[in-house]
Coordinates of C-alpha atoms in Angstrom, one line a residue:
Chain F
X1 CA 0.4 -0.1 0.3
X2 CA 2.7 2.8 -0.3
X3 CA 1.8 5.1 -3.7
X4 CA 5.0 7.0 -5.9
X5 CA 5.1 10.7 -4.5
X6 CA 5.4 11.2 -8.0
X7 CA 2.4 10.1 -9.0
X8 CA -1.0 10.6 -7.0
X9 CA -4.7 9.5 -7.6
X10 CA -7.4 11.8 -6.6
X11 CA -11.5 10.6 -6.8
X12 CA -14.4 12.4 -6.7
X13 CA -17.6 10.3 -5.9
X14 CA -20.2 8.7 -3.1
X15 CA -20.1 7.5 -0.5
X16 CA -24.2 6.2 0.7
X17 CA -25.2 3.6 2.7
X18 CA -26.9 0.8 0.5
X19 CA -29.8 -1.4 1.4
X20 CA -29.6 -4.5 -1.1
X21 CA -31.6 -7.3 -1.1
X22 CA -31.0 -10.3 -3.8
X23 CA -32.5 -14.4 -4.2
X24 CA -29.7 -14.9 -1.7
X25 CA -29.7 -12.5 0.7
X26 CA -29.9 -9.2 1.8
X27 CA -27.9 -6.7 3.9
X28 CA -29.1 -3.0 5.2
X29 CA -26.7 0.1 4.9
X30 CA -23.8 -1.4 4.3
X31 CA -21.2 1.3 3.4
X32 CA -21.0 1.7 -0.2
X33 CA -20.9 4.7 -2.9
X34 CA -18.8 4.8 -5.9
X35 CA -15.5 6.5 -4.1
X36 CA -16.0 4.2 -1.3
X37 CA -15.8 1.4 -3.2
X38 CA -13.4 3.3 -5.6
X39 CA -11.2 3.8 -2.8
X40 CA -10.9 0.5 -1.6
X41 CA -10.3 -1.2 -4.5
X42 CA -7.2 1.0 -6.0
X43 CA -5.6 1.0 -2.1
X44 CA -3.9 -2.5 -3.4
X45 CA -1.8 -0.4 -5.6
X46 CA -2.1 4.0 -4.2
X47 CA -4.5 4.3 -1.5
X48 CA -6.5 8.0 -3.6
X49 CA -7.7 10.8 -2.3
X50 CA -11.3 11.5 -1.7
X51 CA -13.6 13.9 -2.2
X52 CA -17.2 12.6 -1.0
X53 CA -19.8 14.4 1.8
X54 CA -21.5 12.8 4.8
X55 CA -23.3 13.5 7.1
X56 CA -23.5 13.3 11.2
X57 CA -24.2 9.4 10.9
X58 CA -21.5 9.0 9.7
X59 CA -19.7 6.4 11.9
X60 CA -16.1 7.6 13.4
X61 CA -15.3 3.6 12.3
X62 CA -16.8 3.3 8.6
X63 CA -14.0 6.9 8.3
X64 CA -11.5 4.5 10.5
X65 CA -11.7 2.2 8.1
X66 CA -10.7 4.4 4.9
X67 CA -8.3 6.3 6.5
X68 CA -6.7 2.3 8.0
X69 CA -6.5 1.6 4.4
X70 CA -4.1 4.5 3.2
X71 CA -7.0 6.7 1.9
X72 CA -6.2 10.8 2.4
X73 CA -9.7 11.6 3.8
X74 CA -9.2 15.6 4.7
X75 CA -11.9 15.8 1.3
X76 CA -14.0 14.2 2.8
X77 CA -16.9 16.8 3.7
X78 CA -19.4 16.0 6.6
X79 CA -22.6 18.1 6.3
X80 CA -25.6 18.1 8.5
X81 CA -28.0 15.7 7.9
X82 CA -28.0 12.4 6.6
X83 CA -25.4 10.5 4.4
X84 CA -27.2 9.2 0.3
X85 CA -29.4 6.3 1.3
X86 CA -30.1 3.3 -1.7
X87 CA -31.6 0.4 -1.8
X88 CA -32.4 -1.9 -4.9
X89 CA -33.4 -5.2 -5.8
X90 CA -31.5 -7.5 -7.6
X91 CA -33.4 -10.6 -10.1
X92 CA -32.0 -13.7 -10.2
X93 CA -29.6 -13.8 -13.1
X94 CA -27.1 -10.8 -10.8
X95 CA -27.1 -8.5 -13.7
X96 CA -29.7 -6.4 -14.1
X97 CA -31.2 -4.6 -10.2
X98 CA -34.2 -2.6 -9.4
X99 CA -33.7 0.9 -7.7
X100 CA -36.8 0.0 -4.9
X101 CA -35.5 4.4 -3.5
X102 CA -32.5 6.9 -3.4
X103 CA -32.7 9.1 -0.3
X104 CA -29.6 12.1 -1.6
X105 CA -29.9 13.5 1.3
X106 CA -26.5 15.6 1.4
X107 CA -24.9 14.5 -1.0
X108 CA -27.4 16.6 -3.1
X109 CA -25.6 19.2 -2.0
X110 CA -22.7 18.1 -2.4
X111 CA -20.3 20.8 -4.2
X112 CA -16.6 19.3 -4.3
X113 CA -13.9 21.3 -3.0
X114 CA -10.7 20.6 -3.5
X115 CA -8.5 20.9 -0.6
X116 CA -4.8 22.1 -1.9
X117 CA -3.1 19.4 -2.2
X118 CA -5.6 17.4 -3.5
X119 CA -4.9 19.6 -6.5
X120 CA -2.0 18.3 -7.8
X121 CA -2.6 14.9 -8.0
X122 CA -1.2 13.1 -11.7
X123 CA -4.4 10.4 -12.1
X124 CA -8.1 11.2 -11.5
X125 CA -11.3 9.2 -11.3
X126 CA -15.0 11.4 -11.1
X127 CA -17.6 9.1 -10.7
X128 CA -20.8 8.8 -11.9
X129 CA -22.9 12.5 -11.3
X130 CA -24.0 15.3 -12.6
X131 CA -21.3 16.2 -15.7
X132 CA -21.0 20.6 -14.6
X133 CA -19.9 18.8 -11.1
X134 CA -17.2 16.0 -12.8
X135 CA -15.7 19.3 -15.2
X136 CA -16.5 21.8 -11.9
X137 CA -13.8 18.9 -10.1
X138 CA -11.5 18.5 -13.1
X139 CA -11.0 22.4 -13.0
X140 CA -9.3 22.1 -9.6
X141 CA -6.7 19.8 -10.7
X142 CA -4.0 21.3 -11.7
X143 CA -2.1 19.1 -14.7
X144 CA -3.9 16.1 -14.8
X145 CA -2.0 12.3 -17.0
X146 CA -5.3 10.9 -16.8
X147 CA -8.5 11.1 -16.0
X148 CA -10.9 8.7 -16.6
X149 CA -15.0 8.6 -15.5
X150 CA -18.1 7.2 -15.3
X151 CA -21.6 8.1 -16.8
X152 CA -25.3 7.1 -16.0
X153 CA -28.6 7.0 -18.4
X154 CA -30.1 9.9 -16.8
X155 CA -27.2 12.3 -17.6
X156 CA -27.0 10.8 -21.3
X157 CA -30.4 11.3 -21.3
X158 CA -30.9 14.9 -19.6
X159 CA -27.1 16.7 -19.5
X160 CA -26.1 15.8 -22.7
X161 CA -24.7 18.9 -23.4
X162 CA -22.7 18.8 -20.8
X163 CA -21.9 15.1 -21.0
X164 CA -20.8 16.1 -24.6
X165 CA -18.5 19.3 -23.7
X166 CA -17.4 16.9 -20.8
X167 CA -16.2 14.2 -23.1
X168 CA -13.6 15.6 -25.0
X169 CA -11.9 16.5 -21.0
X170 CA -11.2 12.9 -21.0
X171 CA -8.3 10.5 -21.6
X172 CA -11.4 7.8 -20.3
X173 CA -15.3 6.7 -20.5
X174 CA -16.1 3.9 -18.6
X175 CA -20.2 3.6 -19.5
X176 CA -22.5 0.1 -19.7
X177 CA -23.7 -1.6 -22.8
X178 CA -27.0 0.1 -22.6
X179 CA -25.8 3.6 -21.9
X180 CA -22.9 3.1 -24.9
X181 CA -26.9 2.6 -27.2
X182 CA -28.5 5.5 -25.3
X183 CA -25.4 8.2 -26.3
X184 CA -25.1 7.1 -30.0
X185 CA -27.8 5.2 -31.2
X186 CA -25.6 2.3 -32.7
X187 CA -27.2 -0.9 -32.0
X188 CA -24.0 -3.0 -31.9
X189 CA -22.2 -2.6 -30.0
X190 CA -18.7 -2.1 -30.8
X191 CA -20.0 0.7 -33.0
X192 CA -21.4 2.5 -30.4
X193 CA -18.4 2.2 -29.1
X194 CA -16.3 3.0 -31.6
X195 CA -19.1 6.3 -31.7
X196 CA -18.2 7.1 -28.4
X197 CA -14.4 7.0 -29.1
X198 CA -15.1 9.7 -31.5
X199 CA -17.3 12.2 -29.2
X200 CA -13.8 12.6 -28.3
X201 CA -12.6 10.4 -25.0
X202 CA -8.6 8.3 -26.0
X203 CA -10.0 5.4 -24.7
X204 CA -13.4 4.1 -24.2
X205 CA -14.3 0.8 -22.0
X206 CA -17.6 -0.5 -22.3
X207 CA -18.6 -2.7 -18.6
X208 CA -21.3 -5.8 -20.2
X209 CA -22.0 -7.0 -15.6
X210 CA -21.1 -10.8 -15.6
X211 CA -19.5 -10.1 -19.5
X212 CA -16.1 -8.6 -19.1
X213 CA -15.0 -5.1 -20.7
X214 CA -14.4 -4.5 -24.7
X215 CA -11.5 -1.3 -24.5
X216 CA -11.9 0.9 -27.4
X217 CA -8.7 2.8 -28.4
X218 CA -6.9 4.6 -31.7
X219 CA -5.0 0.7 -31.1
X220 CA -8.4 -0.6 -32.2
X221 CA -10.9 -2.7 -30.5
X222 CA -9.5 -5.5 -26.9
X223 CA -12.2 -7.4 -25.2
X224 CA -11.7 -8.4 -20.9
X225 CA -13.8 -10.7 -20.6
X226 CA -15.5 -11.9 -16.7
X227 CA -13.0 -13.3 -14.0
X228 CA -15.5 -16.2 -13.6
X229 CA -16.7 -17.1 -10.3
X230 CA -20.0 -19.0 -9.2
X231 CA -19.9 -16.6 -5.8
X232 CA -21.5 -13.8 -6.8
X233 CA -23.3 -12.4 -3.7
X234 CA -23.6 -8.7 -4.7
X235 CA -22.3 -7.5 -7.5
X236 CA -23.2 -3.9 -6.2
X237 CA -19.4 -1.7 -7.2
X238 CA -18.1 -3.9 -9.0
X239 CA -18.1 -1.1 -12.0
X240 CA -16.5 1.2 -9.7
X241 CA -14.1 -1.2 -8.3
X242 CA -13.3 -2.3 -11.4
X243 CA -12.3 1.5 -12.7
X244 CA -10.5 1.3 -8.5
X245 CA -7.9 -1.0 -9.5
X246 CA -7.7 0.2 -12.7
X247 CA -6.6 3.7 -11.8
X248 CA -4.6 2.2 -8.3
X249 CA -2.5 -0.7 -11.2
X250 CA -1.8 2.7 -13.4
X251 CA -1.1 5.2 -10.5
X252 CA 1.6 2.6 -9.3
X253 CA 3.2 1.5 -12.9
X254 CA 5.7 3.4 -14.8
X255 CA 6.7 0.5 -17.7
X256 CA 5.2 1.5 -21.4
X257 CA 1.5 3.0 -22.0
X258 CA -0.2 0.5 -24.7
X259 CA 0.4 -2.4 -22.8
X260 CA -0.1 -0.6 -19.3
X261 CA -3.3 0.2 -19.9
X262 CA -4.4 -3.6 -20.6
X263 CA -2.5 -4.4 -17.3
X264 CA -4.1 -2.2 -15.4
X265 CA -8.0 -3.7 -16.7
X266 CA -6.9 -7.2 -16.3
X267 CA -6.5 -5.9 -12.2
X268 CA -9.7 -4.2 -12.0
X269 CA -11.1 -7.8 -13.6
X270 CA -9.7 -9.5 -10.7
X271 CA -10.3 -6.9 -8.3
X272 CA -14.2 -6.2 -9.4
X273 CA -14.6 -10.8 -9.3
X274 CA -13.6 -10.5 -5.0
X275 CA -16.3 -7.7 -4.4
X276 CA -19.1 -9.5 -5.7
X277 CA -18.0 -12.5 -3.7
X278 CA -19.0 -11.1 -0.5
X279 CA -22.6 -8.3 0.4
X280 CA -20.9 -4.9 0.4
X281 CA -16.8 -3.7 1.9
X282 CA -16.9 -7.5 3.1
X283 CA -15.2 -9.8 0.4
X284 CA -12.4 -6.3 -0.6
X285 CA -11.7 -6.2 3.3
X286 CA -10.2 -9.8 3.7
X287 CA -8.8 -9.5 0.5
X288 CA -5.1 -9.5 0.6
X289 CA -2.6 -8.4 -2.7
X290 CA -1.6 -11.5 -2.9
X291 CA -5.1 -13.3 -3.1
X292 CA -5.0 -11.0 -6.7
X293 CA -1.7 -11.8 -7.8
X294 CA -2.7 -14.5 -8.4
X295 CA -5.5 -14.6 -9.4
X296 CA -4.5 -12.6 -12.0
X297 CA -1.9 -15.3 -12.8
X298 CA -5.4 -18.2 -13.1
X299 CA -6.6 -15.2 -15.4
X300 CA -3.4 -15.2 -18.0
X301 CA -3.6 -18.8 -17.6
X302 CA -7.2 -19.2 -19.2
X303 CA -6.8 -16.7 -21.5
X304 CA -4.2 -18.4 -23.2
X305 CA -4.4 -20.4 -25.9
Chain U
X1 CA -8.4 -28.7 -47.4
X2 CA -7.2 -32.3 -46.5
X3 CA -7.9 -34.3 -43.1
X4 CA -5.4 -36.2 -42.3
X5 CA -6.2 -40.7 -43.4
X6 CA -5.9 -41.5 -39.2
X7 CA -8.9 -38.9 -38.4
X8 CA -12.5 -38.7 -40.3
X9 CA -14.9 -36.2 -38.7
X10 CA -18.9 -36.5 -38.8
X11 CA -21.4 -34.3 -38.6
X12 CA -25.2 -35.2 -38.1
X13 CA -27.9 -32.2 -38.6
X14 CA -30.4 -30.4 -40.3
X15 CA -29.9 -28.9 -44.3
X16 CA -32.4 -26.4 -44.0
X17 CA -33.5 -23.2 -46.7
X18 CA -34.3 -20.3 -43.7
X19 CA -36.1 -17.3 -44.2
X20 CA -34.3 -14.3 -41.9
X21 CA -36.1 -10.8 -41.1
X22 CA -32.7 -8.5 -39.3
X23 CA -33.6 -4.7 -38.8
X24 CA -30.7 -4.2 -41.8
X25 CA -32.8 -6.3 -44.3
X26 CA -34.2 -9.9 -45.5
X27 CA -33.6 -13.6 -47.1
X28 CA -35.8 -16.1 -48.0
X29 CA -34.9 -19.8 -48.2
X30 CA -31.4 -19.0 -47.9
X31 CA -29.2 -22.5 -47.2
X32 CA -29.3 -23.3 -43.2
X33 CA -29.2 -26.0 -41.1
X34 CA -26.8 -27.0 -38.4
X35 CA -24.9 -29.5 -40.9
X36 CA -25.1 -27.4 -43.2
X37 CA -22.9 -25.2 -41.6
X38 CA -21.4 -27.3 -39.5
X39 CA -19.9 -28.4 -41.8
X40 CA -18.9 -25.1 -44.2
X41 CA -16.9 -24.8 -40.9
X42 CA -15.2 -27.8 -40.2
X43 CA -14.0 -27.8 -44.8
X44 CA -11.6 -25.5 -43.1
X45 CA -9.4 -27.1 -41.3
X46 CA -11.0 -30.8 -42.1
X47 CA -13.8 -31.4 -44.3
X48 CA -16.3 -33.8 -42.7
X49 CA -18.8 -37.0 -44.0
X50 CA -22.8 -36.2 -43.6
X51 CA -25.9 -37.0 -42.7
X52 CA -28.6 -35.8 -43.7
X53 CA -32.3 -35.5 -44.8
X54 CA -33.3 -32.8 -47.6
X55 CA -36.4 -33.7 -50.1
X56 CA -37.1 -34.3 -53.5
X57 CA -36.1 -29.8 -54.1
X58 CA -32.3 -29.5 -52.8
X59 CA -31.3 -28.1 -55.9
X60 CA -28.1 -30.0 -57.1
X61 CA -26.1 -26.8 -56.7
X62 CA -26.3 -26.9 -53.0
X63 CA -24.5 -29.9 -53.2
X64 CA -22.1 -29.1 -55.3
X65 CA -21.2 -26.2 -53.2
X66 CA -21.0 -28.2 -50.4
X67 CA -18.6 -31.2 -52.4
X68 CA -16.8 -28.6 -53.6
X69 CA -15.6 -27.8 -50.7
X70 CA -15.1 -31.4 -49.8
X71 CA -17.4 -32.5 -47.6
X72 CA -18.2 -36.6 -48.0
X73 CA -22.8 -35.8 -48.8
X74 CA -22.7 -39.8 -49.8
X75 CA -24.9 -39.4 -46.2
X76 CA -27.0 -36.9 -47.7
X77 CA -30.5 -38.7 -48.6
X78 CA -32.5 -37.4 -50.7
X79 CA -37.6 -37.8 -49.7
X80 CA -39.8 -37.0 -51.2
X81 CA -41.4 -34.4 -50.1
X82 CA -40.5 -30.4 -49.4
X83 CA -36.3 -29.5 -47.7
X84 CA -36.6 -28.5 -44.0
X85 CA -37.9 -25.1 -43.5
X86 CA -37.4 -21.7 -41.0
X87 CA -38.3 -18.6 -40.4
X88 CA -37.1 -16.3 -38.6
X89 CA -36.8 -12.5 -36.8
X90 CA -34.0 -11.0 -35.2
X91 CA -34.9 -8.2 -32.2
X92 CA -32.5 -4.9 -32.5
X93 CA -29.2 -6.4 -30.1
X94 CA -29.7 -9.2 -32.4
X95 CA -28.4 -12.1 -29.5
X96 CA -32.7 -13.0 -29.2
X97 CA -34.9 -13.8 -32.2
X98 CA -38.6 -15.4 -32.7
X99 CA -39.2 -18.2 -34.9
X100 CA -42.0 -17.5 -37.3
X101 CA -42.6 -20.8 -38.5
X102 CA -41.0 -23.9 -39.1
X103 CA -41.8 -26.8 -40.9
X104 CA -40.1 -29.6 -40.8
X105 CA -40.6 -31.7 -43.5
X106 CA -38.6 -34.3 -44.4
X107 CA -36.9 -33.6 -41.7
X108 CA -39.6 -34.8 -39.6
X109 CA -39.0 -38.4 -40.9
X110 CA -34.9 -38.2 -39.9
X111 CA -33.7 -41.9 -39.7
X112 CA -30.1 -41.5 -39.7
X113 CA -28.3 -44.2 -41.4
X114 CA -24.1 -44.2 -41.7
X115 CA -23.1 -45.3 -45.0
X116 CA -20.5 -48.2 -44.0
X117 CA -17.7 -46.6 -44.7
X118 CA -18.9 -43.7 -42.0
X119 CA -18.6 -45.7 -38.8
X120 CA -14.4 -45.6 -38.9
X121 CA -15.5 -42.1 -37.5
X122 CA -13.0 -40.6 -34.6
X123 CA -14.2 -37.1 -34.3
X124 CA -18.6 -36.7 -34.1
X125 CA -20.8 -34.0 -34.4
X126 CA -24.2 -34.4 -32.6
X127 CA -26.3 -31.3 -34.0
X128 CA -29.5 -30.2 -32.1
X129 CA -31.6 -33.4 -32.5
X130 CA -33.6 -35.0 -30.7
X131 CA -31.7 -37.5 -28.5
X132 CA -32.9 -41.1 -28.7
X133 CA -32.0 -40.2 -32.3
X134 CA -28.0 -38.9 -31.6
X135 CA -27.5 -41.7 -29.5
X136 CA -28.4 -43.8 -32.4
X137 CA -26.1 -42.6 -34.8
X138 CA -23.5 -43.3 -32.2
X139 CA -25.0 -46.5 -31.6
X140 CA -23.5 -46.4 -35.5
X141 CA -19.9 -45.5 -35.1
X142 CA -17.7 -47.7 -34.4
X143 CA -14.6 -46.3 -32.5
X144 CA -15.7 -42.9 -31.7
X145 CA -12.9 -40.8 -30.0
X146 CA -14.4 -37.9 -29.1
X147 CA -18.1 -36.8 -29.5
X148 CA -19.3 -32.4 -29.5
X149 CA -23.0 -32.8 -29.4
X150 CA -25.7 -29.5 -29.3
X151 CA -29.3 -30.0 -27.7
X152 CA -31.7 -27.4 -26.7
X153 CA -35.4 -25.9 -24.2
X154 CA -37.0 -28.6 -25.9
X155 CA -35.6 -31.4 -25.4
X156 CA -34.2 -30.1 -22.3
X157 CA -37.9 -29.9 -20.9
X158 CA -39.7 -33.0 -23.0
X159 CA -36.9 -35.3 -23.6
X160 CA -35.1 -35.3 -20.5
X161 CA -33.8 -38.7 -19.5
X162 CA -33.2 -38.9 -23.1
X163 CA -30.9 -36.7 -22.9
X164 CA -29.6 -37.3 -19.7
X165 CA -28.3 -40.9 -20.7
X166 CA -27.2 -39.4 -23.8
X167 CA -24.9 -37.1 -21.7
X168 CA -22.7 -39.2 -20.5
X169 CA -21.9 -41.6 -23.8
X170 CA -20.4 -37.7 -24.4
X171 CA -17.1 -35.4 -24.8
X172 CA -18.0 -32.5 -24.9
X173 CA -22.1 -31.4 -24.4
X174 CA -22.9 -27.5 -26.4
X175 CA -25.7 -25.5 -24.6
X176 CA -26.6 -22.0 -24.3
X177 CA -27.0 -20.3 -21.2
X178 CA -31.0 -20.4 -21.3
X179 CA -30.5 -24.2 -21.8
X180 CA -27.8 -24.5 -18.9
X181 CA -30.2 -22.2 -16.3
X182 CA -32.8 -25.0 -17.3
X183 CA -31.1 -28.4 -17.4
X184 CA -29.4 -27.6 -14.0
X185 CA -31.5 -25.4 -12.0
X186 CA -28.5 -22.7 -10.4
X187 CA -29.3 -19.2 -11.1
X188 CA -25.2 -18.5 -11.9
X189 CA -23.9 -19.4 -15.1
X190 CA -20.4 -20.5 -13.6
X191 CA -22.3 -22.9 -10.7
X192 CA -24.5 -24.0 -14.3
X193 CA -21.5 -24.8 -16.4
X194 CA -20.3 -27.3 -13.3
X195 CA -23.7 -29.2 -12.7
X196 CA -23.7 -30.4 -16.1
X197 CA -20.6 -31.6 -16.2
X198 CA -21.4 -33.0 -13.3
X199 CA -24.0 -35.2 -15.5
X200 CA -22.2 -36.4 -17.2
X201 CA -19.2 -35.6 -20.7
X202 CA -16.4 -34.6 -20.0
X203 CA -16.5 -31.3 -20.7
X204 CA -19.1 -28.1 -21.2
X205 CA -19.1 -25.4 -23.2
X206 CA -21.6 -22.8 -22.1
X207 CA -22.4 -20.0 -25.3
X208 CA -23.1 -16.9 -24.4
X209 CA -23.9 -15.6 -27.8
X210 CA -22.4 -12.5 -28.6
X211 CA -20.7 -12.8 -25.2
X212 CA -18.1 -15.7 -26.0
X213 CA -18.0 -19.4 -24.2
X214 CA -16.8 -20.6 -21.4
X215 CA -15.4 -23.8 -21.1
X216 CA -16.1 -26.9 -18.1
X217 CA -13.6 -29.3 -17.9
X218 CA -11.6 -31.6 -14.5
X219 CA -9.2 -28.9 -15.2
X220 CA -11.9 -26.0 -14.5
X221 CA -12.9 -23.6 -15.7
X222 CA -12.3 -21.3 -19.0
X223 CA -13.3 -18.2 -21.2
X224 CA -13.6 -17.6 -24.3
X225 CA -14.9 -13.6 -25.5
X226 CA -16.9 -13.4 -28.9
X227 CA -14.6 -11.5 -31.9
X228 CA -16.1 -8.1 -31.7
X229 CA -17.0 -7.2 -34.9
X230 CA -19.1 -4.4 -36.0
X231 CA -20.8 -5.5 -38.9
X232 CA -23.2 -8.4 -37.6
X233 CA -25.3 -9.3 -40.5
X234 CA -27.1 -12.1 -40.0
X235 CA -25.8 -14.7 -36.2
X236 CA -28.6 -17.4 -37.7
X237 CA -25.2 -20.4 -38.1
X238 CA -23.2 -19.0 -35.4
X239 CA -22.7 -21.8 -32.9
X240 CA -23.0 -24.5 -35.9
X241 CA -20.4 -22.4 -37.1
X242 CA -18.3 -22.5 -34.2
X243 CA -19.0 -25.9 -33.7
X244 CA -17.2 -27.0 -37.3
X245 CA -14.5 -25.1 -36.2
X246 CA -13.0 -27.0 -33.5
X247 CA -14.5 -30.2 -35.2
X248 CA -12.6 -29.4 -37.9
X249 CA -9.1 -28.3 -36.1
X250 CA -9.4 -31.1 -33.1
X251 CA -9.7 -33.0 -36.2
X252 CA -7.5 -31.7 -38.4
X253 CA -4.5 -31.4 -34.9
X254 CA -2.0 -34.0 -33.7
X255 CA -0.9 -31.0 -30.5
X256 CA -1.4 -32.4 -27.2
X257 CA -4.6 -32.4 -25.1
X258 CA -4.7 -29.8 -22.5
X259 CA -3.8 -26.5 -25.0
X260 CA -5.3 -28.5 -28.2
X261 CA -9.5 -28.0 -27.6
X262 CA -9.0 -24.4 -25.7
X263 CA -7.4 -23.7 -29.4
X264 CA -9.8 -25.8 -31.2
X265 CA -12.3 -22.5 -29.4
X266 CA -10.5 -20.6 -30.5
X267 CA -11.0 -20.7 -35.0
X268 CA -14.9 -21.9 -33.9
X269 CA -14.4 -17.8 -32.9
X270 CA -13.2 -17.4 -35.3
X271 CA -15.0 -18.9 -37.4
X272 CA -18.8 -18.3 -36.2
X273 CA -17.2 -14.4 -36.1
X274 CA -17.2 -14.8 -40.1
X275 CA -20.5 -16.6 -40.5
X276 CA -22.3 -13.5 -38.4
X277 CA -21.5 -10.6 -41.4
X278 CA -23.7 -12.1 -44.2
X279 CA -26.5 -13.9 -44.1
X280 CA -26.7 -17.1 -44.7
X281 CA -23.1 -19.4 -45.8
X282 CA -21.9 -16.5 -47.3
X283 CA -19.1 -15.0 -45.7
X284 CA -17.8 -18.0 -45.0
X285 CA -18.2 -18.3 -49.0
X286 CA -16.0 -16.0 -48.5
X287 CA -14.0 -16.6 -46.9
X288 CA -10.1 -17.6 -47.3
X289 CA -8.8 -19.9 -44.1
X290 CA -5.6 -17.8 -44.1
X291 CA -7.7 -14.1 -43.3
X292 CA -9.6 -17.4 -40.5
X293 CA -5.4 -18.0 -39.1
X294 CA -5.0 -13.4 -39.9
X295 CA -8.1 -12.9 -37.6
X296 CA -7.0 -16.0 -34.7
X297 CA -3.5 -13.4 -34.7
X298 CA -5.2 -10.3 -34.2
X299 CA -7.7 -12.1 -31.5
X300 CA -4.7 -13.6 -29.9
X301 CA -3.1 -10.2 -29.8
X302 CA -6.4 -8.4 -27.8
X303 CA -6.7 -11.1 -25.6
X304 CA -2.7 -10.8 -24.4
X305 CA -2.4 -8.7 -21.3

């Protein structure tokens, strides 16, 4: 859990209490949120600087847990009121879910301000959020080397102009298959990815849930299958853990560019495969870096022919 | 298009006239059927011996086309009446389709009898069909070394006993995700594949449509993503082309077993990626073996990290 002094990782996103129902069990008020999953996943490689907002109800043990993982929590702002709450139910196939309740609470007033010493961050993850706020974060970073952003259907439909203005400022955009269709109007996934690439980001990572991801860049298309796991307890946070694995790895690695992003995506895939094996952060918190490297080698062997 | 004398490949399945509607176009009475796609795909590596039934309406040019690809058509039986006809319509995502019409015609009376010189076949593909007939074919093969069978939801639901009796006689079973759920009762795909493996076959290939396949065997789980193609004109025959690529390759290859099956699956993936680029057999008929090898190397590069 060391990061090289010359590179530093920033994440801006949500912290939440999630209540999750799955066909195999449920959990109430588990610590979740995009920035939480991202931070913990990244901490195996390069612990990030975190910007987020929590309510007065946020227990000190959660803060402490993040700090113990090496996460810089100076950018964590506490506002009067309650922390963001989300409640969802997964379908039998675990690839789709219904949102049952959303209470933005203090997250509805989120106005991300970077502590002064965060402004030299080289690697940045803009977790899913209002595109105008994502842009505002970027305005505060002095000279970012690699910016990855997530988005969602809501912003594609309702904040399209702001989102399109943001895309050329990104290195990578992360989105799922239905969001790629929505943004591009293309039914074929490869065409959809290529169309989004033409909108400005340097690369596009298209997530296909339990089926892995595709990477689109000037180098062409790459496919990264999911690690096949028989234990899918709770898929919540898989996408943000994937992003955390990628950027945590990239922040810690100085090897030449072409293979690096794909290696980062492999690490992201493996970290996410641990996340889904239990509710919330439970499995990640029991994971050792050696387990990640072991599973990465198993995965590499699976893809070799 | 040469096959080694000591190994020979047999396929038993359907020949059909397909009428296909897609969001991008349609075709009427194109030559199709499981045995047709399998044979043509296999012919790039090791042309098979074909057993199937056609009606008096089957044009001589189709016979000739198969023979020109090296396929042994002595087992092709012509009965009075019409050839099997199928009509289907693909949805926008190209991964799902509705069957609009099925006319079994002469295929309803199919009683596969192997010509004497077919009985020493070493590699066998039992295309989707009534499990009792698949077993009857197997009874006629003297000493098969590798038997792969396809099946469908109809047999899993209505001929379950016959199907379960067939499974221990197989090396490999090919089925798609919904069929694996139906056969095993397991919602998780990895558990479903492992459960089907315990039913008797030596390996199970679980097809996930445009998302590739998973292989289950005593060696564990392997993932084989689809080749990402932006040109999906007609997915009909992709699964049978995939099987044809696998078995055609395996029949022609004498290298040690572990890597061989995965290499076969990679070839199957690539052949299927050509099949879907045009209606019916049109793209495969324009494909050269060198194109297959070139795309295989591109694919290998895509998976490397």
